[in-house]
Amino acid sequence: MVKSEQVWPISLRLSVTDQCQLHCIYCAPPDGVEQLSFAELLSFEEMLSFVWIVKRRFGLSKVHITGGEPLLRPGVTDFVATVARENVADLALTTNGQLLGAIALELKRAGLPRINISLDSLNHETFRWLTRGGELRHTLAGIEAALQSGLSPVKLNVTVLRNVNNHEVVDIARYGLERGCEVRFLELMPIGPAADRFGDLFVASAEVRAKLGEAFHLKPTPLMYGKSSMNYLARDAHGRKGIIGFISSQTAPFCCGCRRLRLTATGQLIGCLARGEGPDIRPLLRDGDSCDGETLVEAIHGALCLKRNGGPFRTRELMARVGG
Ligand code: SAM
């Protein structure tokens, strides 16, 4: 029997669907992500029983709801409400924002405190091309609705790509700061389709920071152990302040202190994003072993043991499957 550990809680990324709405050039194959049948997806009850067991046996510091596009899964608002009732210290959701305009207030009322929205470009043409058909105006409407609804903070995630959007970083940061959003610039990871184009597209955080430094005064904030983002207090020429963060998976990996586990929509438990491996726990969740299941606890330990300190990305998995 594996002993449970309460001292260092788990931060859980929970993918509620692998269905994508946008098919970004670095994230999804050109013909989209193969759609799995509904029966292959974990039910919300199965996800919830996993949340319970992690909470009870390991401690749970955060539940982050992802996808695919989580807002495509029917019933996601009720699921958010159920998870919110678990009183986990931190609850968040990541979305492309396309459907958010109509649902932001409902999510807030369901108990979602904060939200992350992907925003890789402020140029309508670039956005449409980069996302293979997304409409920037819908995401911008989603951001406004999130702010109006009182979701806080609203974090804007920007994956920086050379010759695609790296010339936009100051504009996106300014857009975010003007609205009181946190803006986080992500280094591209060699995962999924990005692996083949990595050399051409990758931009290091240091380069982005240098460019932002020409427009903002950037003061580092203390690094939080186990957090992925290196945050700066940014101030512009008008004295407007805000948080700008850098998620530097390649040049400053945040493995140390990582207690993140990812549960895919089909029930694979992934211990390390760079490896994309982990046990399939769907059968365990489905056969009722979930409540006090020692096998499940052992599987969680197994996934945690897959963690590595640094080292290359070795997975060909898609972020849409792993949970972006
Ligand atoms: N919700 C989206 C949809 O269906 O339109 C797709 C989810 S995608 C997996 C979510 C986020 O993952 C992206 O916006 C990006 O921030 C991040 N992402 C995906 N691939 C990445 C890569 N290779 N490197 C860095 N970030 C990546």
mmCIF file of C-alpha atoms and ligand atoms in Angstrom:
data_model
loop_
_atom_site.group_PDB
_atom_site.id
_atom_site.type_symbol
_atom_site.label_atom_id
_atom_site.label_comp_id
_atom_site.label_asym_id
_atom_site.label_seq_id
_atom_site.Cartn_x
_atom_site.Cartn_y
_atom_site.Cartn_z
ATOM 1 C CA MET A 1 0.000 0.000 0.000
ATOM 2 C CA VAL A 2 1.268 3.456 -0.936
ATOM 3 C CA LYS A 3 1.205 5.988 1.894
ATOM 4 C CA SER A 4 -0.720 9.146 1.113
ATOM 5 C CA GLU A 5 1.041 12.460 1.343
ATOM 6 C CA GLN A 6 -0.662 15.671 2.381
ATOM 7 C CA VAL A 7 2.376 17.889 2.722
ATOM 8 C CA TRP A 8 2.701 19.028 -0.855
ATOM 9 C CA PRO A 9 -0.597 19.245 -2.684
ATOM 10 C CA ILE A 10 -1.148 18.557 -6.354
ATOM 11 C CA SER A 11 -2.027 21.145 -8.968
ATOM 12 C CA LEU A 12 -4.387 19.420 -11.400
ATOM 13 C CA ARG A 13 -4.930 20.326 -15.048
ATOM 14 C CA LEU A 14 -8.158 18.722 -16.062
ATOM 15 C CA SER A 15 -8.958 18.474 -19.765
ATOM 16 C CA VAL A 16 -12.722 18.224 -20.213
ATOM 17 C CA THR A 17 -12.569 17.666 -23.972
ATOM 18 C CA ASP A 18 -9.966 17.063 -26.642
ATOM 19 C CA GLN A 19 -12.226 18.760 -29.174
ATOM 20 C CA CYS A 20 -10.589 21.860 -30.615
ATOM 21 C CA GLN A 21 -12.353 24.864 -32.000
ATOM 22 C CA LEU A 22 -9.313 26.619 -33.410
ATOM 23 C CA HIS A 23 -6.475 24.769 -35.094
ATOM 24 C CA CYS A 24 -3.465 26.958 -34.447
ATOM 25 C CA ILE A 25 -0.546 26.338 -36.784
ATOM 26 C CA TYR A 26 1.807 25.402 -33.929
ATOM 27 C CA CYS A 27 -0.711 23.378 -31.949
ATOM 28 C CA ALA A 28 -2.928 21.313 -34.251
ATOM 29 C CA PRO A 29 -2.391 19.424 -37.511
ATOM 30 C CA PRO A 30 -3.794 21.172 -40.632
ATOM 31 C CA ASP A 31 -6.710 18.752 -40.911
ATOM 32 C CA GLY A 32 -7.618 19.172 -37.254
ATOM 33 C CA VAL A 33 -7.530 16.782 -34.326
ATOM 34 C CA GLU A 34 -9.249 13.444 -34.784
ATOM 35 C CA GLN A 35 -12.526 13.519 -32.880
ATOM 36 C CA LEU A 36 -12.979 10.799 -30.310
ATOM 37 C CA SER A 37 -16.392 9.416 -29.511
ATOM 38 C CA PHE A 38 -18.234 10.740 -26.477
ATOM 39 C CA ALA A 39 -17.994 7.300 -24.832
ATOM 40 C CA GLU A 40 -14.208 7.579 -24.810
ATOM 41 C CA LEU A 41 -14.285 10.805 -22.822
ATOM 42 C CA LEU A 42 -14.399 10.724 -19.054
ATOM 43 C CA SER A 43 -17.760 11.748 -17.693
ATOM 44 C CA PHE A 44 -17.906 14.707 -15.322
ATOM 45 C CA GLU A 45 -18.722 12.227 -12.508
ATOM 46 C CA GLU A 46 -15.526 10.296 -13.277
ATOM 47 C CA MET A 47 -13.492 13.503 -13.297
ATOM 48 C CA LEU A 48 -15.048 14.551 -10.041
ATOM 49 C CA SER A 49 -14.277 11.249 -8.357
ATOM 50 C CA PHE A 50 -10.664 11.797 -9.399
ATOM 51 C CA VAL A 51 -10.709 15.291 -7.916
ATOM 52 C CA TRP A 52 -12.057 13.820 -4.657
ATOM 53 C CA ILE A 53 -9.395 11.160 -4.372
ATOM 54 C CA VAL A 54 -6.547 13.573 -5.112
ATOM 55 C CA LYS A 55 -7.965 16.047 -2.608
ATOM 56 C CA ARG A 56 -8.381 13.442 0.098
ATOM 57 C CA ARG A 57 -5.196 11.461 -0.384
ATOM 58 C CA PHE A 58 -2.680 14.040 -1.656
ATOM 59 C CA GLY A 59 -4.170 17.479 -1.117
ATOM 60 C CA LEU A 60 -5.199 19.678 -4.026
ATOM 61 C CA SER A 61 -3.922 23.243 -4.453
ATOM 62 C CA LYS A 62 -5.508 23.977 -7.819
ATOM 63 C CA VAL A 63 -7.878 22.694 -10.471
ATOM 64 C CA HIS A 64 -7.289 24.163 -13.913
ATOM 65 C CA ILE A 65 -9.944 23.246 -16.475
ATOM 66 C CA THR A 66 -8.582 22.969 -20.019
ATOM 67 C CA GLY A 67 -9.062 21.188 -23.355
ATOM 68 C CA GLY A 68 -9.187 21.195 -26.391
ATOM 69 C CA GLU A 69 -11.629 23.995 -25.981
ATOM 70 C CA PRO A 70 -13.392 23.493 -22.624
ATOM 71 C CA LEU A 71 -16.342 25.717 -23.539
ATOM 72 C CA LEU A 72 -17.278 23.207 -26.266
ATOM 73 C CA ARG A 73 -18.117 20.529 -23.721
ATOM 74 C CA PRO A 74 -21.845 20.603 -22.954
ATOM 75 C CA GLY A 75 -22.503 21.087 -19.241
ATOM 76 C CA VAL A 76 -19.124 22.688 -18.502
ATOM 77 C CA THR A 77 -20.712 25.483 -16.432
ATOM 78 C CA ASP A 78 -22.422 22.991 -14.120
ATOM 79 C CA PHE A 79 -19.141 21.120 -13.837
ATOM 80 C CA VAL A 80 -17.359 24.345 -12.881
ATOM 81 C CA ALA A 81 -20.017 24.887 -10.201
ATOM 82 C CA THR A 82 -19.480 21.369 -8.838
ATOM 83 C CA VAL A 83 -15.702 21.781 -8.710
ATOM 84 C CA ALA A 84 -16.070 25.243 -7.154
ATOM 85 C CA ARG A 85 -18.062 23.673 -4.287
ATOM 86 C CA GLU A 86 -14.985 21.578 -3.465
ATOM 87 C CA ASN A 87 -13.335 24.785 -2.192
ATOM 88 C CA VAL A 88 -9.963 24.092 -3.750
ATOM 89 C CA ALA A 89 -7.587 27.006 -3.088
ATOM 90 C CA ASP A 90 -7.352 27.901 -6.772
ATOM 91 C CA LEU A 91 -9.714 27.247 -9.671
ATOM 92 C CA ALA A 92 -9.105 28.453 -13.239
ATOM 93 C CA LEU A 93 -10.111 27.754 -16.821
ATOM 94 C CA THR A 94 -8.219 28.276 -20.075
ATOM 95 C CA THR A 95 -10.111 29.138 -23.252
ATOM 96 C CA ASN A 96 -9.556 30.597 -26.691
ATOM 97 C CA GLY A 97 -12.302 33.081 -25.805
ATOM 98 C CA GLN A 98 -14.331 32.567 -28.995
ATOM 99 C CA LEU A 99 -17.489 31.528 -27.098
ATOM 100 C CA LEU A 100 -16.729 33.395 -23.904
ATOM 101 C CA GLY A 101 -18.761 36.532 -24.631
ATOM 102 C CA ALA A 102 -22.011 34.659 -24.049
ATOM 103 C CA ILE A 103 -20.915 32.524 -21.114
ATOM 104 C CA ALA A 104 -18.461 34.568 -18.993
ATOM 105 C CA LEU A 105 -21.074 35.784 -16.505
ATOM 106 C CA GLU A 106 -22.531 32.291 -16.168
ATOM 107 C CA LEU A 107 -19.054 30.935 -15.395
ATOM 108 C CA LYS A 108 -18.465 33.630 -12.796
ATOM 109 C CA ARG A 109 -21.833 32.900 -11.185
ATOM 110 C CA ALA A 110 -20.966 29.210 -11.200
ATOM 111 C CA GLY A 111 -18.010 30.041 -8.965
ATOM 112 C CA LEU A 112 -15.123 30.437 -11.398
ATOM 113 C CA PRO A 113 -12.893 33.126 -9.895
ATOM 114 C CA ARG A 114 -10.446 33.723 -12.741
ATOM 115 C CA ILE A 115 -9.737 32.867 -16.359
ATOM 116 C CA ASN A 116 -6.880 32.488 -18.870
ATOM 117 C CA ILE A 117 -7.518 33.472 -22.479
ATOM 118 C CA SER A 118 -5.223 32.706 -25.412
ATOM 119 C CA LEU A 119 -4.503 35.814 -27.468
ATOM 120 C CA ASP A 120 -1.662 35.363 -29.939
ATOM 121 C CA SER A 121 -2.348 38.375 -32.148
ATOM 122 C CA LEU A 122 -4.251 41.651 -32.256
ATOM 123 C CA ASN A 123 -4.218 41.672 -36.037
ATOM 124 C CA HIS A 124 -7.409 40.252 -37.538
ATOM 125 C CA GLU A 125 -5.641 38.710 -40.542
ATOM 126 C CA THR A 126 -2.824 37.193 -38.510
ATOM 127 C CA PHE A 127 -5.279 35.852 -35.941
ATOM 128 C CA ARG A 128 -7.408 34.216 -38.635
ATOM 129 C CA TRP A 129 -4.365 32.694 -40.354
ATOM 130 C CA LEU A 130 -2.629 31.585 -37.155
ATOM 131 C CA THR A 131 -5.736 29.954 -35.712
ATOM 132 C CA ARG A 132 -6.901 28.635 -39.097
ATOM 133 C CA GLY A 133 -10.230 30.417 -39.076
ATOM 134 C CA GLY A 134 -10.686 32.033 -35.664
ATOM 135 C CA GLU A 135 -12.221 35.494 -35.370
ATOM 136 C CA LEU A 136 -10.274 37.981 -33.272
ATOM 137 C CA ARG A 137 -13.392 40.047 -32.573
ATOM 138 C CA HIS A 138 -14.990 37.074 -30.756
ATOM 139 C CA THR A 139 -11.964 36.614 -28.502
ATOM 140 C CA LEU A 140 -11.828 40.360 -27.797
ATOM 141 C CA ALA A 141 -15.536 40.270 -26.937
ATOM 142 C CA GLY A 142 -14.790 37.326 -24.650
ATOM 143 C CA ILE A 143 -12.059 39.299 -22.871
ATOM 144 C CA GLU A 144 -14.396 42.261 -22.355
ATOM 145 C CA ALA A 145 -17.145 39.965 -21.055
ATOM 146 C CA ALA A 146 -14.711 38.279 -18.660
ATOM 147 C CA LEU A 147 -13.682 41.669 -17.271
ATOM 148 C CA GLN A 148 -17.288 42.872 -17.034
ATOM 149 C CA SER A 149 -18.284 39.683 -15.212
ATOM 150 C CA GLY A 150 -15.679 40.281 -12.528
ATOM 151 C CA LEU A 151 -13.449 37.317 -13.353
ATOM 152 C CA SER A 152 -10.113 38.313 -11.865
ATOM 153 C CA PRO A 153 -7.413 38.148 -12.848
ATOM 154 C CA VAL A 154 -8.018 37.803 -16.560
ATOM 155 C CA LYS A 155 -4.735 36.437 -17.875
ATOM 156 C CA LEU A 156 -3.898 36.738 -21.549
ATOM 157 C CA ASN A 157 -1.578 34.003 -22.821
ATOM 158 C CA VAL A 158 0.556 34.799 -25.837
ATOM 159 C CA THR A 159 2.675 32.094 -27.460
ATOM 160 C CA VAL A 160 5.425 34.067 -29.182
ATOM 161 C CA LEU A 161 6.334 32.944 -32.710
ATOM 162 C CA ARG A 162 9.100 34.397 -34.858
ATOM 163 C CA ASN A 163 7.924 36.285 -37.931
ATOM 164 C CA VAL A 164 4.315 35.651 -36.908
ATOM 165 C CA ASN A 165 3.566 37.726 -33.805
ATOM 166 C CA ASN A 166 6.901 38.619 -32.182
ATOM 167 C CA HIS A 167 6.575 42.165 -33.533
ATOM 168 C CA GLU A 168 3.242 42.506 -31.655
ATOM 169 C CA VAL A 169 4.425 41.862 -28.097
ATOM 170 C CA VAL A 170 4.435 45.531 -27.030
ATOM 171 C CA ASP A 171 0.978 46.138 -28.521
ATOM 172 C CA ILE A 172 -0.475 43.048 -26.820
ATOM 173 C CA ALA A 173 1.126 43.978 -23.493
ATOM 174 C CA ARG A 174 -0.263 47.502 -23.791
ATOM 175 C CA TYR A 175 -3.720 46.177 -24.692
ATOM 176 C CA GLY A 176 -3.659 43.975 -21.596
ATOM 177 C CA LEU A 177 -2.336 46.596 -19.204
ATOM 178 C CA GLU A 178 -4.899 49.153 -20.361
ATOM 179 C CA ARG A 179 -7.652 46.734 -19.358
ATOM 180 C CA GLY A 180 -6.127 45.469 -16.135
ATOM 181 C CA CYS A 181 -5.325 42.021 -17.564
ATOM 182 C CA GLU A 182 -2.163 40.108 -16.751
ATOM 183 C CA VAL A 183 -0.234 39.290 -19.906
ATOM 184 C CA ARG A 184 1.952 36.210 -20.106
ATOM 185 C CA PHE A 185 4.350 35.458 -22.915
ATOM 186 C CA LEU A 186 4.988 31.769 -23.489
ATOM 187 C CA GLU A 187 7.995 30.227 -25.124
ATOM 188 C CA LEU A 188 7.060 27.771 -27.828
ATOM 189 C CA MET A 189 7.460 24.140 -26.770
ATOM 190 C CA PRO A 190 8.649 21.503 -29.265
ATOM 191 C CA ILE A 191 5.460 19.553 -28.906
ATOM 192 C CA GLY A 192 2.911 18.511 -31.567
ATOM 193 C CA PRO A 193 3.320 20.305 -34.916
ATOM 194 C CA ALA A 194 5.588 22.887 -33.250
ATOM 195 C CA ALA A 195 8.335 20.259 -33.006
ATOM 196 C CA ASP A 196 8.888 20.296 -36.784
ATOM 197 C CA ARG A 197 8.932 24.095 -37.087
ATOM 198 C CA PHE A 198 10.589 24.818 -33.774
ATOM 199 C CA GLY A 199 13.864 26.223 -35.210
ATOM 200 C CA ASP A 200 12.012 28.753 -37.352
ATOM 201 C CA LEU A 201 9.346 29.803 -34.855
ATOM 202 C CA PHE A 202 10.980 29.760 -31.415
ATOM 203 C CA VAL A 203 11.635 33.082 -29.638
ATOM 204 C CA ALA A 204 13.373 33.100 -26.244
ATOM 205 C CA SER A 205 11.759 35.021 -23.392
ATOM 206 C CA ALA A 206 14.907 37.135 -22.994
ATOM 207 C CA GLU A 207 14.330 38.580 -26.461
ATOM 208 C CA VAL A 208 10.681 39.367 -25.700
ATOM 209 C CA ARG A 209 11.642 40.890 -22.355
ATOM 210 C CA ALA A 210 14.240 43.111 -24.043
ATOM 211 C CA LYS A 211 11.642 44.359 -26.530
ATOM 212 C CA LEU A 212 9.116 45.031 -23.769
ATOM 213 C CA GLY A 213 11.817 46.772 -21.755
ATOM 214 C CA GLU A 214 11.928 49.485 -24.433
ATOM 215 C CA ALA A 215 8.267 50.341 -23.781
ATOM 216 C CA PHE A 216 7.791 49.524 -20.091
ATOM 217 C CA HIS A 217 9.733 49.713 -16.896
ATOM 218 C CA LEU A 218 9.909 46.081 -15.743
ATOM 219 C CA LYS A 219 10.598 45.212 -12.131
ATOM 220 C CA PRO A 220 10.910 41.495 -11.272
ATOM 221 C CA THR A 221 8.600 40.134 -8.589
ATOM 222 C CA PRO A 222 9.758 37.305 -6.308
ATOM 223 C CA LEU A 223 9.704 33.921 -8.016
ATOM 224 C CA MET A 224 7.072 31.659 -6.453
ATOM 225 C CA TYR A 225 8.252 28.123 -5.840
ATOM 226 C CA GLY A 226 6.527 25.630 -8.116
ATOM 227 C CA LYS A 227 5.013 28.360 -10.343
ATOM 228 C CA SER A 228 5.627 28.377 -14.071
ATOM 229 C CA SER A 229 5.556 32.129 -14.672
ATOM 230 C CA MET A 230 8.335 34.623 -13.929
ATOM 231 C CA ASN A 231 6.390 37.808 -13.280
ATOM 232 C CA TYR A 232 7.356 41.462 -13.596
ATOM 233 C CA LEU A 233 5.601 44.576 -12.420
ATOM 234 C CA ALA A 234 5.317 46.632 -15.597
ATOM 235 C CA ARG A 235 4.801 50.387 -15.711
ATOM 236 C CA ASP A 236 4.227 52.353 -18.902
ATOM 237 C CA ALA A 237 4.991 55.995 -19.717
ATOM 238 C CA HIS A 238 1.568 57.061 -18.325
ATOM 239 C CA GLY A 239 2.253 55.376 -14.990
ATOM 240 C CA ARG A 240 -0.173 52.547 -15.745
ATOM 241 C CA LYS A 241 0.862 49.380 -13.920
ATOM 242 C CA GLY A 242 0.254 45.701 -14.451
ATOM 243 C CA ILE A 243 1.741 42.234 -14.375
ATOM 244 C CA ILE A 244 3.668 40.835 -17.312
ATOM 245 C CA GLY A 245 4.859 37.246 -17.014
ATOM 246 C CA PHE A 246 7.125 34.918 -18.927
ATOM 247 C CA ILE A 247 6.646 31.176 -19.132
ATOM 248 C CA SER A 248 10.029 30.038 -20.336
ATOM 249 C CA SER A 249 9.708 26.293 -20.712
ATOM 250 C CA GLN A 250 12.877 26.099 -22.835
ATOM 251 C CA THR A 251 15.305 28.686 -21.456
ATOM 252 C CA ALA A 252 14.257 28.561 -17.771
ATOM 253 C CA PRO A 253 12.323 25.309 -17.199
ATOM 254 C CA PHE A 254 10.054 25.351 -14.182
ATOM 255 C CA CYS A 255 10.441 21.686 -13.273
ATOM 256 C CA CYS A 256 11.727 22.369 -9.785
ATOM 257 C CA GLY A 257 8.830 22.155 -7.377
ATOM 258 C CA CYS A 258 6.397 21.095 -10.105
ATOM 259 C CA ARG A 259 3.416 19.246 -8.624
ATOM 260 C CA ARG A 260 1.301 19.522 -11.748
ATOM 261 C CA LEU A 261 -0.595 16.492 -12.975
ATOM 262 C CA ARG A 262 -2.621 16.461 -16.170
ATOM 263 C CA LEU A 263 -5.681 14.297 -16.615
ATOM 264 C CA THR A 264 -6.579 14.060 -20.300
ATOM 265 C CA ALA A 265 -10.178 13.995 -21.474
ATOM 266 C CA THR A 266 -9.864 10.265 -22.106
ATOM 267 C CA GLY A 267 -8.320 9.478 -18.733
ATOM 268 C CA GLN A 268 -4.558 9.383 -19.238
ATOM 269 C CA LEU A 269 -2.716 10.760 -16.234
ATOM 270 C CA ILE A 270 0.360 12.640 -17.395
ATOM 271 C CA GLY A 271 3.096 13.437 -14.909
ATOM 272 C CA CYS A 272 5.356 15.549 -17.108
ATOM 273 C CA LEU A 273 4.399 17.626 -20.119
ATOM 274 C CA ALA A 274 7.800 17.100 -21.717
ATOM 275 C CA ARG A 275 7.308 13.358 -21.800
ATOM 276 C CA GLY A 276 3.580 13.028 -22.396
ATOM 277 C CA GLU A 277 3.504 9.633 -20.705
ATOM 278 C CA GLY A 278 1.401 8.262 -17.919
ATOM 279 C CA PRO A 279 -1.033 5.578 -16.893
ATOM 280 C CA ASP A 280 -4.494 5.204 -18.394
ATOM 281 C CA ILE A 281 -6.737 5.506 -15.357
ATOM 282 C CA ARG A 282 -10.086 5.490 -17.166
ATOM 283 C CA PRO A 283 -10.698 1.802 -16.367
ATOM 284 C CA LEU A 284 -9.980 2.514 -12.690
ATOM 285 C CA LEU A 285 -12.384 5.460 -12.630
ATOM 286 C CA ARG A 286 -15.005 3.459 -14.526
ATOM 287 C CA ASP A 287 -14.998 0.279 -12.490
ATOM 288 C CA GLY A 288 -15.838 2.037 -9.242
ATOM 289 C CA ASP A 289 -12.373 1.716 -7.769
ATOM 290 C CA SER A 290 -12.410 5.473 -7.453
ATOM 291 C CA CYS A 291 -13.576 6.159 -3.911
ATOM 292 C CA ASP A 292 -10.889 4.634 -1.814
ATOM 293 C CA GLY A 293 -8.970 2.913 -4.565
ATOM 294 C CA GLU A 294 -5.415 2.042 -3.636
ATOM 295 C CA THR A 295 -4.760 1.198 -7.296
ATOM 296 C CA LEU A 296 -5.685 4.724 -8.240
ATOM 297 C CA VAL A 297 -3.438 6.177 -5.536
ATOM 298 C CA GLU A 298 -0.599 4.012 -6.865
ATOM 299 C CA ALA A 299 -1.274 5.268 -10.389
ATOM 300 C CA ILE A 300 -1.057 8.857 -9.139
ATOM 301 C CA HIS A 301 2.260 8.086 -7.455
ATOM 302 C CA GLY A 302 3.420 6.472 -10.693
ATOM 303 C CA ALA A 303 2.558 9.608 -12.673
ATOM 304 C CA LEU A 304 4.357 11.822 -10.135
ATOM 305 C CA CYS A 305 7.432 9.613 -10.472
ATOM 306 C CA LEU A 306 7.574 10.448 -14.195
ATOM 307 C CA LYS A 307 8.623 13.980 -13.344
ATOM 308 C CA ARG A 308 12.121 14.988 -14.419
ATOM 309 C CA ASN A 309 14.250 17.988 -13.644
ATOM 310 C CA GLY A 310 14.804 19.638 -17.031
ATOM 311 C CA GLY A 311 15.857 17.645 -20.069
ATOM 312 C CA PRO A 312 14.523 17.671 -23.611
ATOM 313 C CA PHE A 313 10.917 17.402 -24.708
ATOM 314 C CA ARG A 314 10.434 13.871 -25.932
ATOM 315 C CA THR A 315 6.752 13.721 -26.750
ATOM 316 C CA ARG A 316 4.950 13.980 -30.082
ATOM 317 C CA GLU A 317 1.625 14.388 -28.275
ATOM 318 C CA LEU A 318 -0.676 17.260 -29.198
ATOM 319 C CA MET A 319 -1.295 19.976 -26.609
ATOM 320 C CA ALA A 320 -4.979 19.621 -27.423
ATOM 321 C CA ARG A 321 -4.835 16.071 -26.058
ATOM 322 C CA VAL A 322 -2.455 16.714 -23.172
ATOM 323 C CA GLY A 323 -4.427 19.751 -22.013
ATOM 324 C CA GLY A 324 -3.218 23.206 -22.994
HETATM 325 N N1 SAM B 1 -8.719 25.927 -26.715
HETATM 326 C C1 SAM B 1 -8.064 25.904 -27.983
HETATM 327 C C2 SAM B 1 -9.024 25.654 -29.109
HETATM 328 O O1 SAM B 1 -9.594 24.599 -29.244
HETATM 329 O O2 SAM B 1 -9.144 26.542 -29.872
HETATM 330 C C3 SAM B 1 -6.929 24.918 -28.090
HETATM 331 C C4 SAM B 1 -6.226 24.648 -26.849
HETATM 332 S S1 SAM B 1 -4.470 24.883 -26.978
HETATM 333 C C5 SAM B 1 -4.053 23.283 -26.476
HETATM 334 C C6 SAM B 1 -4.271 25.988 -25.613
HETATM 335 C C7 SAM B 1 -3.009 26.727 -25.528
HETATM 336 O O3 SAM B 1 -1.923 25.834 -25.429
HETATM 337 C C8 SAM B 1 -2.583 27.606 -26.683
HETATM 338 O O4 SAM B 1 -3.278 28.767 -26.805
HETATM 339 C C9 SAM B 1 -1.156 27.888 -26.298
HETATM 340 O O5 SAM B 1 -1.113 28.894 -25.334
HETATM 341 C C10 SAM B 1 -0.761 26.559 -25.686
HETATM 342 N N2 SAM B 1 0.096 25.809 -26.615
HETATM 343 C C11 SAM B 1 -0.277 24.898 -27.517
HETATM 344 N N3 SAM B 1 0.788 24.390 -28.170
HETATM 345 C C12 SAM B 1 1.865 25.008 -27.653
HETATM 346 C C13 SAM B 1 3.266 24.927 -27.895
HETATM 347 N N4 SAM B 1 3.780 24.095 -28.790
HETATM 348 N N5 SAM B 1 4.065 25.701 -27.165
HETATM 349 C C14 SAM B 1 3.571 26.556 -26.239
HETATM 350 N N6 SAM B 1 2.264 26.669 -25.958
HETATM 351 C C15 SAM B 1 1.424 25.922 -26.657
#
